[in-house]
Short mmCIF file of C-alpha atoms and ligand atoms in Angstrom, two decimals:
data_model
loop_
_atom_site.label_atom_id
_atom_site.label_comp_id
_atom_site.label_asym_id
_atom_site.label_seq_id
_atom_site.Cartn_x
_atom_site.Cartn_y
_atom_site.Cartn_z
CA UNK A 507 9.16 -2.70 -24.12
CA UNK A 508 10.62 0.29 -22.35
CA UNK A 509 9.02 0.43 -18.92
CA UNK A 510 9.12 3.04 -16.13
CA UNK A 511 8.26 2.35 -12.48
CA UNK A 512 7.41 5.49 -10.47
CA UNK A 513 8.31 5.64 -6.77
CA UNK A 514 11.17 4.98 -4.38
CA UNK A 515 9.95 2.61 -1.68
CA UNK A 516 10.02 -1.09 -0.92
CA UNK A 517 6.82 -1.55 -2.92
CA UNK A 518 8.45 -0.06 -6.00
CA UNK A 519 11.59 -2.16 -5.49
CA UNK A 520 9.41 -5.29 -5.42
CA UNK A 521 7.53 -4.16 -8.55
CA UNK A 522 10.75 -3.28 -10.38
CA UNK A 523 12.33 -6.61 -9.37
CA UNK A 524 9.35 -8.63 -10.61
CA UNK A 525 8.97 -6.58 -13.81
CA UNK A 526 12.72 -6.72 -14.58
CA UNK A 527 12.43 -10.51 -14.97
CA UNK A 528 9.80 -10.14 -17.71
CA UNK A 529 10.95 -11.23 -21.15
CA UNK A 530 8.82 -8.36 -22.50
CA UNK A 531 11.17 -5.77 -21.00
CA UNK A 532 14.03 -4.33 -23.05
CA UNK A 533 14.83 -1.56 -20.64
CA UNK A 534 13.49 -0.75 -17.19
CA UNK A 535 13.69 2.67 -15.56
CA UNK A 536 12.64 3.87 -12.13
CA UNK A 537 11.99 7.44 -10.99
CA UNK A 538 13.43 8.29 -8.56
CA UNK A 539 14.22 4.78 -7.21
CA UNK A 540 16.74 3.97 -4.47
CA UNK A 541 20.01 2.07 -4.04
CA UNK A 542 18.33 -1.34 -4.22
CA UNK A 543 16.14 -0.48 -7.20
CA UNK A 544 19.33 0.61 -9.00
CA UNK A 545 20.27 -3.08 -9.17
CA UNK A 546 17.13 -3.86 -11.18
CA UNK A 547 16.53 -0.68 -13.17
CA UNK A 548 18.15 2.52 -14.34
CA UNK A 549 17.22 5.13 -11.74
CA UNK A 550 16.29 8.59 -13.00
CA UNK A 551 16.45 11.63 -10.71
CA UNK A 552 12.84 12.77 -11.19
CA UNK A 553 10.55 12.92 -8.16
CA UNK A 554 7.46 10.72 -8.08
CA UNK A 555 5.18 13.78 -7.91
CA UNK A 556 6.94 15.76 -10.67
CA UNK A 557 4.16 15.09 -13.17
CA UNK A 558 5.55 17.40 -15.85
CA UNK A 559 9.07 16.00 -15.51
CA UNK A 560 7.85 12.41 -15.70
CA UNK A 561 5.71 13.05 -18.78
CA UNK A 562 8.66 14.75 -20.54
CA UNK A 563 10.97 11.86 -19.62
CA UNK A 564 8.51 9.27 -20.97
CA UNK A 565 8.10 11.26 -24.14
CA UNK A 566 11.84 11.71 -24.73
CA UNK A 567 12.70 8.13 -23.81
CA UNK A 568 9.79 6.60 -25.80
CA UNK A 569 8.48 4.76 -22.74
CA UNK A 570 5.83 2.17 -23.63
CA UNK A 571 4.36 1.52 -20.21
CA UNK A 572 4.45 3.22 -16.81
CA UNK A 573 3.67 1.53 -13.49
CA UNK A 574 2.80 4.04 -10.76
CA UNK A 575 3.52 2.81 -7.21
CA UNK A 576 2.45 5.45 -4.66
CA UNK A 577 -0.86 7.26 -4.26
CA UNK A 578 0.44 10.84 -4.38
CA UNK A 579 1.20 10.94 -8.14
CA UNK A 580 -2.09 9.16 -8.89
CA UNK A 581 -4.05 11.80 -7.02
CA UNK A 582 -2.07 14.53 -8.82
CA UNK A 583 -3.20 13.11 -12.17
CA UNK A 584 0.02 11.47 -13.40
CA UNK A 585 -1.88 8.72 -15.22
CA UNK A 586 -4.22 11.29 -16.84
CA UNK A 587 -1.24 13.39 -17.97
CA UNK A 588 0.57 10.36 -19.42
CA UNK A 589 -2.51 9.04 -21.19
CA UNK A 590 -3.15 12.50 -22.68
CA UNK A 591 0.27 12.14 -24.35
CA UNK A 592 -0.54 8.64 -25.56
CA UNK A 593 1.65 6.91 -22.96
CA UNK A 594 0.03 3.83 -21.39
CA UNK A 595 0.13 3.73 -17.60
CA UNK A 596 -0.97 1.33 -14.88
CA UNK A 597 -2.94 3.05 -12.12
CA UNK A 598 -6.20 4.96 -11.70
CA UNK A 599 -6.96 8.44 -13.02
CA UNK A 600 -7.11 11.33 -10.55
CA UNK A 601 -10.92 11.09 -10.56
CA UNK A 602 -10.81 7.37 -9.73
CA UNK A 603 -8.08 7.86 -7.09
CA UNK A 604 -10.65 9.79 -5.03
CA UNK A 605 -11.67 6.38 -3.73
CA UNK A 606 -8.52 6.62 -1.57
CA UNK A 607 -7.96 10.37 -1.47
CA UNK A 608 -11.34 11.33 0.02
CA UNK A 609 -12.82 9.20 2.76
CA UNK A 610 -16.07 11.18 2.52
CA UNK A 611 -16.38 10.51 -1.20
CA UNK A 612 -15.48 6.87 -0.64
CA UNK A 613 -18.02 6.32 2.14
CA UNK A 614 -20.81 7.92 0.09
CA UNK A 615 -19.85 5.62 -2.80
CA UNK A 616 -19.92 2.54 -0.55
CA UNK A 617 -23.48 3.43 0.42
CA UNK A 618 -24.59 4.05 -3.18
CA UNK A 619 -23.04 0.67 -4.11
CA UNK A 620 -24.60 -1.04 -1.06
CA UNK A 621 -21.19 -2.16 0.19
CA UNK A 622 -21.15 -3.19 3.88
CA UNK A 623 -19.30 -0.48 5.83
CA UNK A 624 -19.52 1.25 9.22
CA UNK A 625 -22.37 3.79 9.59
CA UNK A 626 -20.90 7.32 9.39
CA UNK A 627 -21.48 11.05 9.11
CA UNK A 628 -19.37 13.72 7.39
CA UNK A 629 -18.58 17.01 9.19
CA UNK A 630 -16.83 20.33 8.59
CA UNK A 631 -18.13 22.06 11.71
CA UNK A 632 -16.41 20.94 14.96
CA UNK A 633 -19.42 21.73 17.18
CA UNK A 634 -21.75 19.65 15.04
CA UNK A 635 -19.24 16.78 15.00
CA UNK A 636 -18.91 16.86 18.80
CA UNK A 637 -22.69 17.01 19.31
CA UNK A 638 -23.05 13.91 17.12
CA UNK A 639 -20.25 12.14 19.00
CA UNK A 640 -21.87 13.00 22.35
CA UNK A 641 -25.21 11.57 21.25
CA UNK A 642 -23.56 8.49 19.69
CA UNK A 643 -21.20 7.59 22.54
CA UNK A 644 -17.81 5.82 22.48
CA UNK A 645 -16.07 3.84 21.10
CA UNK A 646 -16.18 5.83 17.88
CA UNK A 647 -13.79 6.49 14.99
CA UNK A 648 -12.73 9.92 13.67
CA UNK A 649 -11.02 10.17 10.26
CA UNK A 650 -9.52 13.08 8.37
CA UNK A 651 -11.05 13.13 4.88
CA UNK A 652 -7.86 13.30 2.84
CA UNK A 653 -4.43 11.66 2.59
CA UNK A 654 -2.65 11.90 5.94
CA UNK A 655 0.07 9.24 5.63
CA UNK A 656 -1.76 6.84 7.94
CA UNK A 657 -1.99 9.43 10.74
CA UNK A 658 -5.49 10.72 10.06
CA UNK A 659 -7.50 7.98 11.81
CA UNK A 660 -8.27 7.97 15.55
CA UNK A 661 -10.07 5.00 17.08
CA UNK A 662 -11.42 6.70 20.22
CA UNK A 663 -12.20 4.57 23.25
CA UNK A 664 -13.74 7.57 25.06
CA UNK A 665 -15.47 10.84 24.19
CA UNK A 666 -12.56 13.11 25.12
CA UNK A 667 -10.23 11.32 22.72
CA UNK A 668 -12.83 11.70 19.98
CA UNK A 669 -13.30 15.43 20.71
CA UNK A 670 -9.53 15.94 20.60
CA UNK A 671 -9.39 14.19 17.22
CA UNK A 672 -12.11 16.53 15.93
CA UNK A 673 -10.17 19.57 17.15
CA UNK A 674 -6.87 18.28 15.73
CA UNK A 675 -8.39 18.14 12.25
CA UNK A 676 -11.03 20.88 12.13
CA UNK A 677 -9.63 23.48 14.57
CA UNK A 678 -5.86 22.99 14.71
CA UNK A 679 -5.77 22.01 11.03
CA UNK A 680 -3.13 19.40 11.78
CA UNK A 681 -3.70 17.71 8.42
CA UNK A 682 -4.02 21.06 6.58
CA UNK A 683 -6.38 20.71 3.62
CA UNK A 684 -6.60 16.91 4.05
CA UNK A 685 -8.46 17.50 7.33
CA UNK A 686 -10.91 20.30 6.50
CA UNK A 687 -13.59 17.64 6.55
CA UNK A 688 -13.85 14.55 8.75
CA UNK A 689 -15.75 11.30 8.73
CA UNK A 690 -17.10 10.08 12.09
CA UNK A 691 -18.04 6.40 12.03
CA UNK A 692 -19.09 3.44 14.14
CA UNK A 693 -16.38 1.35 15.70
CA UNK A 694 -16.28 -2.15 14.17
CA UNK A 695 -14.99 -5.09 16.18
CA UNK A 696 -13.28 -7.99 14.44
CA UNK A 697 -10.09 -9.15 12.78
CA UNK A 698 -8.52 -6.90 10.18
CA UNK A 699 -7.41 -8.21 6.81
CA UNK A 700 -6.46 -6.67 3.52
CA UNK A 701 -7.40 -7.75 0.04
CA UNK A 702 -5.85 -6.77 -3.28
CA UNK A 703 -7.43 -7.08 -6.71
CA UNK A 704 -6.29 -5.93 -10.14
CA UNK A 705 -9.07 -3.97 -11.82
CA UNK A 706 -9.51 -3.15 -15.52
CA UNK A 707 -12.51 -0.82 -15.32
CA UNK A 708 -15.12 -3.61 -15.39
CA UNK A 709 -13.51 -6.84 -14.15
CA UNK A 710 -11.40 -7.65 -11.14
CA UNK A 711 -8.80 -10.34 -10.54
CA UNK A 712 -8.09 -11.12 -6.87
CA UNK A 713 -4.44 -11.41 -5.89
CA UNK A 714 -3.02 -13.76 -3.28
CA UNK A 715 -3.96 -12.76 0.25
CA UNK A 716 -1.61 -10.76 2.45
CA UNK A 717 -1.70 -9.01 5.80
CA UNK A 718 0.48 -6.32 7.32
CA UNK A 719 1.40 -5.23 10.85
CA UNK A 720 0.68 -1.52 11.25
CA UNK A 721 1.81 -0.75 14.80
CA UNK A 722 5.46 0.02 15.44
CA UNK A 723 6.00 -2.34 18.39
CA UNK A 724 5.89 -6.06 19.08
CA UNK A 725 2.46 -7.24 20.17
CA UNK A 726 0.77 -4.46 18.14
CA UNK A 727 1.57 -1.62 20.49
CA UNK A 728 2.68 1.96 19.86
CA UNK A 729 1.84 4.34 17.04
CA UNK A 730 0.66 3.34 13.57
CA UNK A 731 3.21 3.13 10.78
CA UNK A 732 3.00 2.49 7.05
CA UNK A 733 3.56 -1.18 7.93
CA UNK A 734 6.35 -2.91 9.85
CA UNK A 735 6.04 -6.22 8.04
CA UNK A 736 3.71 -8.45 6.08
CA UNK A 737 2.97 -12.06 5.36
CA UNK A 738 1.17 -14.04 2.67
CA UNK A 739 -1.08 -15.97 2.56
CA UNK A 740 -3.43 -14.74 5.28
CA UNK A 741 -5.26 -17.55 7.09
CA UNK A 742 -8.23 -15.19 7.57
CA UNK A 743 -8.96 -14.92 3.86
CA UNK A 744 -10.39 -18.34 3.21
CA UNK A 745 -11.89 -19.03 -0.23
CA UNK A 746 -15.34 -18.44 1.28
CA UNK A 747 -14.34 -15.02 2.66
CA UNK A 748 -12.60 -14.16 -0.61
CA UNK A 749 -15.80 -14.97 -2.49
CA UNK A 750 -17.83 -12.70 -0.22
CA UNK A 751 -15.29 -9.88 -0.55
CA UNK A 752 -15.37 -10.07 -4.36
CA UNK A 753 -19.17 -10.25 -4.56
CA UNK A 754 -20.13 -7.75 -1.85
CA UNK A 755 -17.23 -5.28 -1.92
CA UNK A 756 -14.84 -5.32 -4.89
CA UNK A 757 -17.22 -5.88 -7.83
CA UNK A 758 -19.93 -3.46 -6.56
CA UNK A 759 -17.25 -0.79 -6.11
CA UNK A 760 -15.85 -1.34 -9.61
CA UNK A 761 -19.37 -1.16 -11.09
CA UNK A 762 -20.25 1.99 -9.13
CA UNK A 763 -17.05 3.74 -10.22
CA UNK A 764 -17.80 2.86 -13.83
CA UNK A 765 -21.43 4.08 -13.55
CA UNK A 766 -20.29 7.35 -12.04
CA UNK A 767 -17.75 8.12 -14.75
CA UNK A 768 -14.70 7.39 -12.59
CA UNK A 769 -13.69 4.15 -14.32
CA UNK A 770 -11.16 2.49 -12.01
CA UNK A 771 -8.11 0.77 -13.49
CA UNK A 772 -5.18 -0.34 -11.40
CA UNK A 773 -5.06 -2.15 -8.11
CA UNK A 774 -7.76 -1.83 -5.47
CA UNK A 775 -6.52 -2.60 -1.99
CA UNK A 776 -9.35 -3.05 0.47
CA UNK A 777 -8.87 -2.66 4.22
CA UNK A 778 -11.41 -5.04 5.72
CA UNK A 779 -12.85 -5.79 9.13
CA UNK A 780 -14.01 -9.38 9.37
CA UNK A 781 -17.00 -9.03 11.68
CA UNK A 782 -19.60 -11.45 12.98
CA UNK A 783 -21.86 -10.20 10.15
CA UNK A 784 -19.25 -10.86 7.47
CA UNK A 785 -16.52 -8.76 5.87
CA UNK A 786 -17.02 -4.99 6.10
CA UNK A 787 -15.05 -2.36 4.22
CA UNK A 788 -12.95 0.11 6.21
CA UNK A 789 -11.33 1.81 3.26
CA UNK A 790 -9.95 1.42 -0.23
CA UNK A 791 -6.47 2.29 -1.37
CA UNK A 792 -5.84 2.91 -5.05
CA UNK A 793 -2.42 1.20 -5.11
CA UNK A 794 -0.54 -1.79 -3.73
CA UNK A 795 0.04 -1.98 0.01
CA UNK A 796 3.60 -1.47 1.16
CA UNK A 797 4.96 -3.95 2.45
CA UNK A 798 2.14 -6.24 1.25
CA UNK A 799 3.42 -5.81 -2.32
CA UNK A 800 6.79 -7.25 -1.29
CA UNK A 801 5.30 -10.58 -0.14
CA UNK A 802 2.93 -10.68 -3.13
CA UNK A 803 5.74 -10.19 -5.67
CA UNK A 804 7.83 -12.79 -3.85
CA UNK A 805 5.05 -15.38 -4.26
CA UNK A 806 4.05 -14.42 -7.82
CA UNK A 807 5.23 -17.03 -10.32
CA UNK A 808 3.67 -15.40 -13.38
CA UNK A 809 5.10 -12.44 -15.23
CA UNK A 810 3.30 -9.43 -13.68
CA UNK A 811 3.70 -7.19 -16.72
CA UNK A 812 1.06 -8.80 -18.99
CA UNK A 813 -1.42 -8.61 -16.09
CA UNK A 814 -0.71 -4.94 -15.47
CA UNK A 815 -1.04 -4.22 -19.19
CA UNK A 816 -4.28 -6.21 -19.34
CA UNK A 817 -5.68 -4.12 -16.46
CA UNK A 818 -4.83 -1.02 -18.47
CA UNK A 819 -6.28 -2.45 -21.70
CA UNK A 820 -9.53 -3.63 -20.08
CA UNK A 821 -8.90 -7.32 -20.84
CA UNK A 822 -8.20 -8.79 -17.39
CA UNK A 823 -10.73 -11.55 -18.12
CA UNK A 824 -8.05 -13.29 -20.20
CA UNK A 825 -5.45 -13.21 -17.40
CA UNK A 826 -4.63 -15.93 -14.91
CA UNK A 827 -1.93 -15.47 -12.27
CA UNK A 828 0.01 -18.30 -10.67
CA UNK A 829 1.39 -18.16 -7.15
CA UNK A 830 4.04 -20.16 -5.31
CA UNK A 831 2.51 -22.53 -2.79
CA UNK A 832 5.23 -21.28 -0.43
CA UNK A 833 4.45 -18.59 2.13
CA UNK A 834 6.31 -15.29 2.26
CA UNK A 835 7.22 -13.03 5.17
CA UNK A 836 8.63 -9.49 4.94
CA UNK A 837 10.30 -7.94 7.99
CA UNK A 838 10.71 -4.17 7.71
CA UNK A 839 13.88 -2.68 9.16
CA UNK A 840 13.21 0.92 10.09
CA UNK A 841 15.47 3.73 11.27
CA UNK A 842 15.39 4.67 14.95
CA UNK A 843 12.83 7.43 15.39
CA UNK A 844 10.35 6.05 12.85
CA UNK A 845 7.37 6.67 12.55
CA UNK A 846 8.54 10.05 13.85
CA UNK A 847 11.64 11.76 12.46
CA UNK A 848 14.01 8.92 11.45
CA UNK A 849 17.74 8.94 12.03
CA UNK A 850 19.38 9.19 8.59
CA UNK A 851 22.87 8.69 7.27
CA UNK A 852 23.99 5.51 9.08
CA UNK A 853 25.92 2.93 7.08
CA UNK A 854 24.39 -0.51 6.47
CA UNK A 855 26.72 -3.50 6.06
CA UNK A 856 26.32 -7.21 5.59
CA UNK A 857 23.59 -7.32 2.92
CA UNK A 858 25.69 -9.63 0.72
CA UNK A 859 25.82 -12.34 3.39
CA UNK A 860 22.19 -11.75 4.33
CA UNK A 861 21.05 -12.55 0.77
CA UNK A 862 23.28 -15.61 0.32
CA UNK A 863 20.11 -17.68 0.92
CA UNK A 864 18.35 -17.85 -2.50
CA UNK A 865 14.95 -17.78 -0.78
CA UNK A 866 15.70 -14.35 0.67
CA UNK A 867 15.33 -11.05 -1.15
CA UNK A 868 15.99 -7.69 0.46
CA UNK A 869 13.84 -4.91 -0.90
CA UNK A 870 15.15 -1.42 -0.27
CA UNK A 871 12.71 1.20 0.96
CA UNK A 872 14.93 4.12 1.98
CA UNK A 873 18.56 3.75 0.94
CA UNK A 874 21.13 5.59 -1.14
CA UNK A 875 24.75 4.94 -2.13
CA UNK A 876 27.59 7.14 -1.07
CA UNK A 877 30.46 5.88 -3.24
CA UNK A 878 30.28 2.16 -2.45
CA UNK A 879 28.72 2.56 0.99
CA UNK A 880 25.03 1.82 1.54
CA UNK A 881 23.40 4.58 3.58
CA UNK A 882 20.04 4.60 5.41
CA UNK A 883 17.90 7.38 3.99
CA UNK A 884 14.33 7.09 5.20
CA UNK A 885 11.93 5.86 7.87
CA UNK A 886 11.40 2.37 6.55
CA UNK A 887 14.77 1.37 5.13
CA UNK A 888 14.79 -2.34 4.17
CA UNK A 889 12.19 -5.08 3.70
CA UNK A 890 13.85 -8.42 4.38
CA UNK A 891 11.64 -10.93 2.59
CA UNK A 892 11.78 -14.72 2.53
CA UNK A 893 9.88 -17.69 1.12
CA UNK A 894 9.30 -20.89 3.09
CA UNK A 895 7.13 -23.98 3.18
CA UNK A 896 4.92 -22.24 5.74
CA UNK A 897 4.84 -18.89 7.50
CA UNK A 898 7.03 -20.11 10.38
CA UNK A 899 9.78 -21.33 8.03
CA UNK A 900 9.65 -18.13 5.98
CA UNK A 901 9.76 -16.07 9.16
CA UNK A 902 12.82 -17.91 10.51
CA UNK A 903 14.60 -17.36 7.18
CA UNK A 904 13.73 -13.68 7.15
CA UNK A 905 14.96 -13.14 10.72
CA UNK A 906 18.15 -15.14 10.05
CA UNK A 907 18.85 -12.67 7.24
CA UNK A 908 17.94 -9.70 9.45
CA UNK A 909 20.46 -10.90 12.01
CA UNK A 910 23.24 -10.86 9.42
CA UNK A 911 22.65 -7.19 8.66
CA UNK A 912 24.94 -4.80 10.46
CA UNK A 913 23.15 -1.49 10.92
CA UNK A 914 23.38 0.32 14.23
CA UNK A 915 20.57 2.82 13.79
CA UNK A 916 17.84 0.39 12.80
CA UNK A 917 15.18 -1.72 14.47
CA UNK A 918 12.50 -4.19 13.49
CA UNK A 919 9.57 -5.98 15.05
CA UNK A 920 10.40 -9.52 16.17
CA UNK A 921 6.87 -10.92 15.79
CA UNK A 922 6.07 -10.48 12.10
CA UNK A 923 3.84 -13.30 10.89
CA UNK A 924 3.16 -14.65 14.36
CA UNK A 925 -0.40 -13.41 14.53
P1 AMP B 972 -8.13 3.30 7.63
O1 AMP B 972 -7.04 4.27 7.22
O2 AMP B 972 -9.50 3.79 7.36
O3 AMP B 972 -7.88 1.89 7.16
O4 AMP B 972 -7.97 3.18 9.21
C1 AMP B 972 -6.72 2.90 9.82
C2 AMP B 972 -6.90 1.88 10.90
O5 AMP B 972 -7.87 2.34 11.85
C3 AMP B 972 -7.48 0.58 10.40
O6 AMP B 972 -6.46 -0.27 9.93
C4 AMP B 972 -8.18 0.03 11.63
O7 AMP B 972 -7.24 -0.57 12.51
C5 AMP B 972 -8.69 1.28 12.30
N1 AMP B 972 -10.09 1.55 11.95
C6 AMP B 972 -10.52 2.33 10.94
N2 AMP B 972 -11.86 2.38 10.89
C7 AMP B 972 -12.30 1.61 11.90
C8 AMP B 972 -13.60 1.26 12.40
N3 AMP B 972 -14.72 1.74 11.84
N4 AMP B 972 -13.67 0.43 13.46
C9 AMP B 972 -12.55 -0.04 14.06
N5 AMP B 972 -11.31 0.26 13.65
C10 AMP B 972 -11.17 1.08 12.60
N1 LIG B 973 0.68 -1.32 4.51
C1 LIG B 973 -0.38 -0.40 4.49
C2 LIG B 973 -0.46 0.45 3.31
O1 LIG B 973 0.28 0.31 2.35
O2 LIG B 973 -1.30 1.34 3.29
#
């Protein structure tokens, strides 16, 4: 098969790396890719959101299967455009991606599907939102409706913070069209966990458990990021919890999407709050988590490609995935400044010695080559990932590799996997 992976982050490097080992693959491409992905696939200079360019490339290159990594091209209808040309693609249609792209749509769907979630109201008018917040009291959570790169959610401990979040979205238009509407919801107390399942429209296959660390600083302080690290498995997702999540959250959502003509195929990534009353759904993403995907691909023993194709073909029932008993830890190395404006252009050295341990794999998230030199070119730059007999062993291996990397402008959290 001729396969294309779309995207340029650590998630796409992990997908490309796992897919490149498939005996089904004759040639693997990635658009646009990065310096690390270039070691697994032929990188093509087409942006992940250039739907027309990607469709033309797939047509000209007779691509058999496309794996879409990030949410932006899904929401723009890349999978719809490919399928219209007869090109098979893994990922939801634009209509089904609304489960991530509109929090208002998603919350209404959760209620129609009787999925446990925080009580909420949707608002476009700031005065009405503030009146509701005043009558409700704090703590309370304010969310921009649309995609806001992880910056659209404010967990407000007091009323003033909540009012400011309302103004930021509805008055100052800080999220432009993604924040014309907001969701205001109850604060849920508990432990957070995430849950991934492959979905083929009707059936769902749970993946190994994983958890990420969203805050930028050690001890979970500072601003939210896309994720500063991840580990798998997650001790919170016991078989009993997994069973509840499948029965109460994943399968009802898949059935509701099918009933409502938004058949979901791809990967559903649920953000959960494990509360005293059981798991509750914070949100769905319509793609793999990044860096959760890195630890999942590290632990996956099976060839991922037949599973992704089965999700597309609606035959997931026949698929069984095997996972290493080992744990995996991914430490993200980010550029100084991240999650704000990152410092770009610094040279990274020492990767060859860092990967001399066969249980370590370094996934690139934001790198490019300048002649032979490896250059930092993004916020999250590397995902140093290791396997080990337990989380502590994997973590020590990952940090030993981190310490062999010579990059002046980067930083990482030192407590990944300690939670
Ligand atoms: P979301 O993008 O909806 O997953 O929200 C981002 C983060 O905000 C989550 O990972 C939680 O830490 C927090 N959060 C979102 N909704 C709630 C809620 N209802 N109660 C408490 N924390 C929340
Ligand atoms: N790691 C969080 C996310 O991918 O949304």
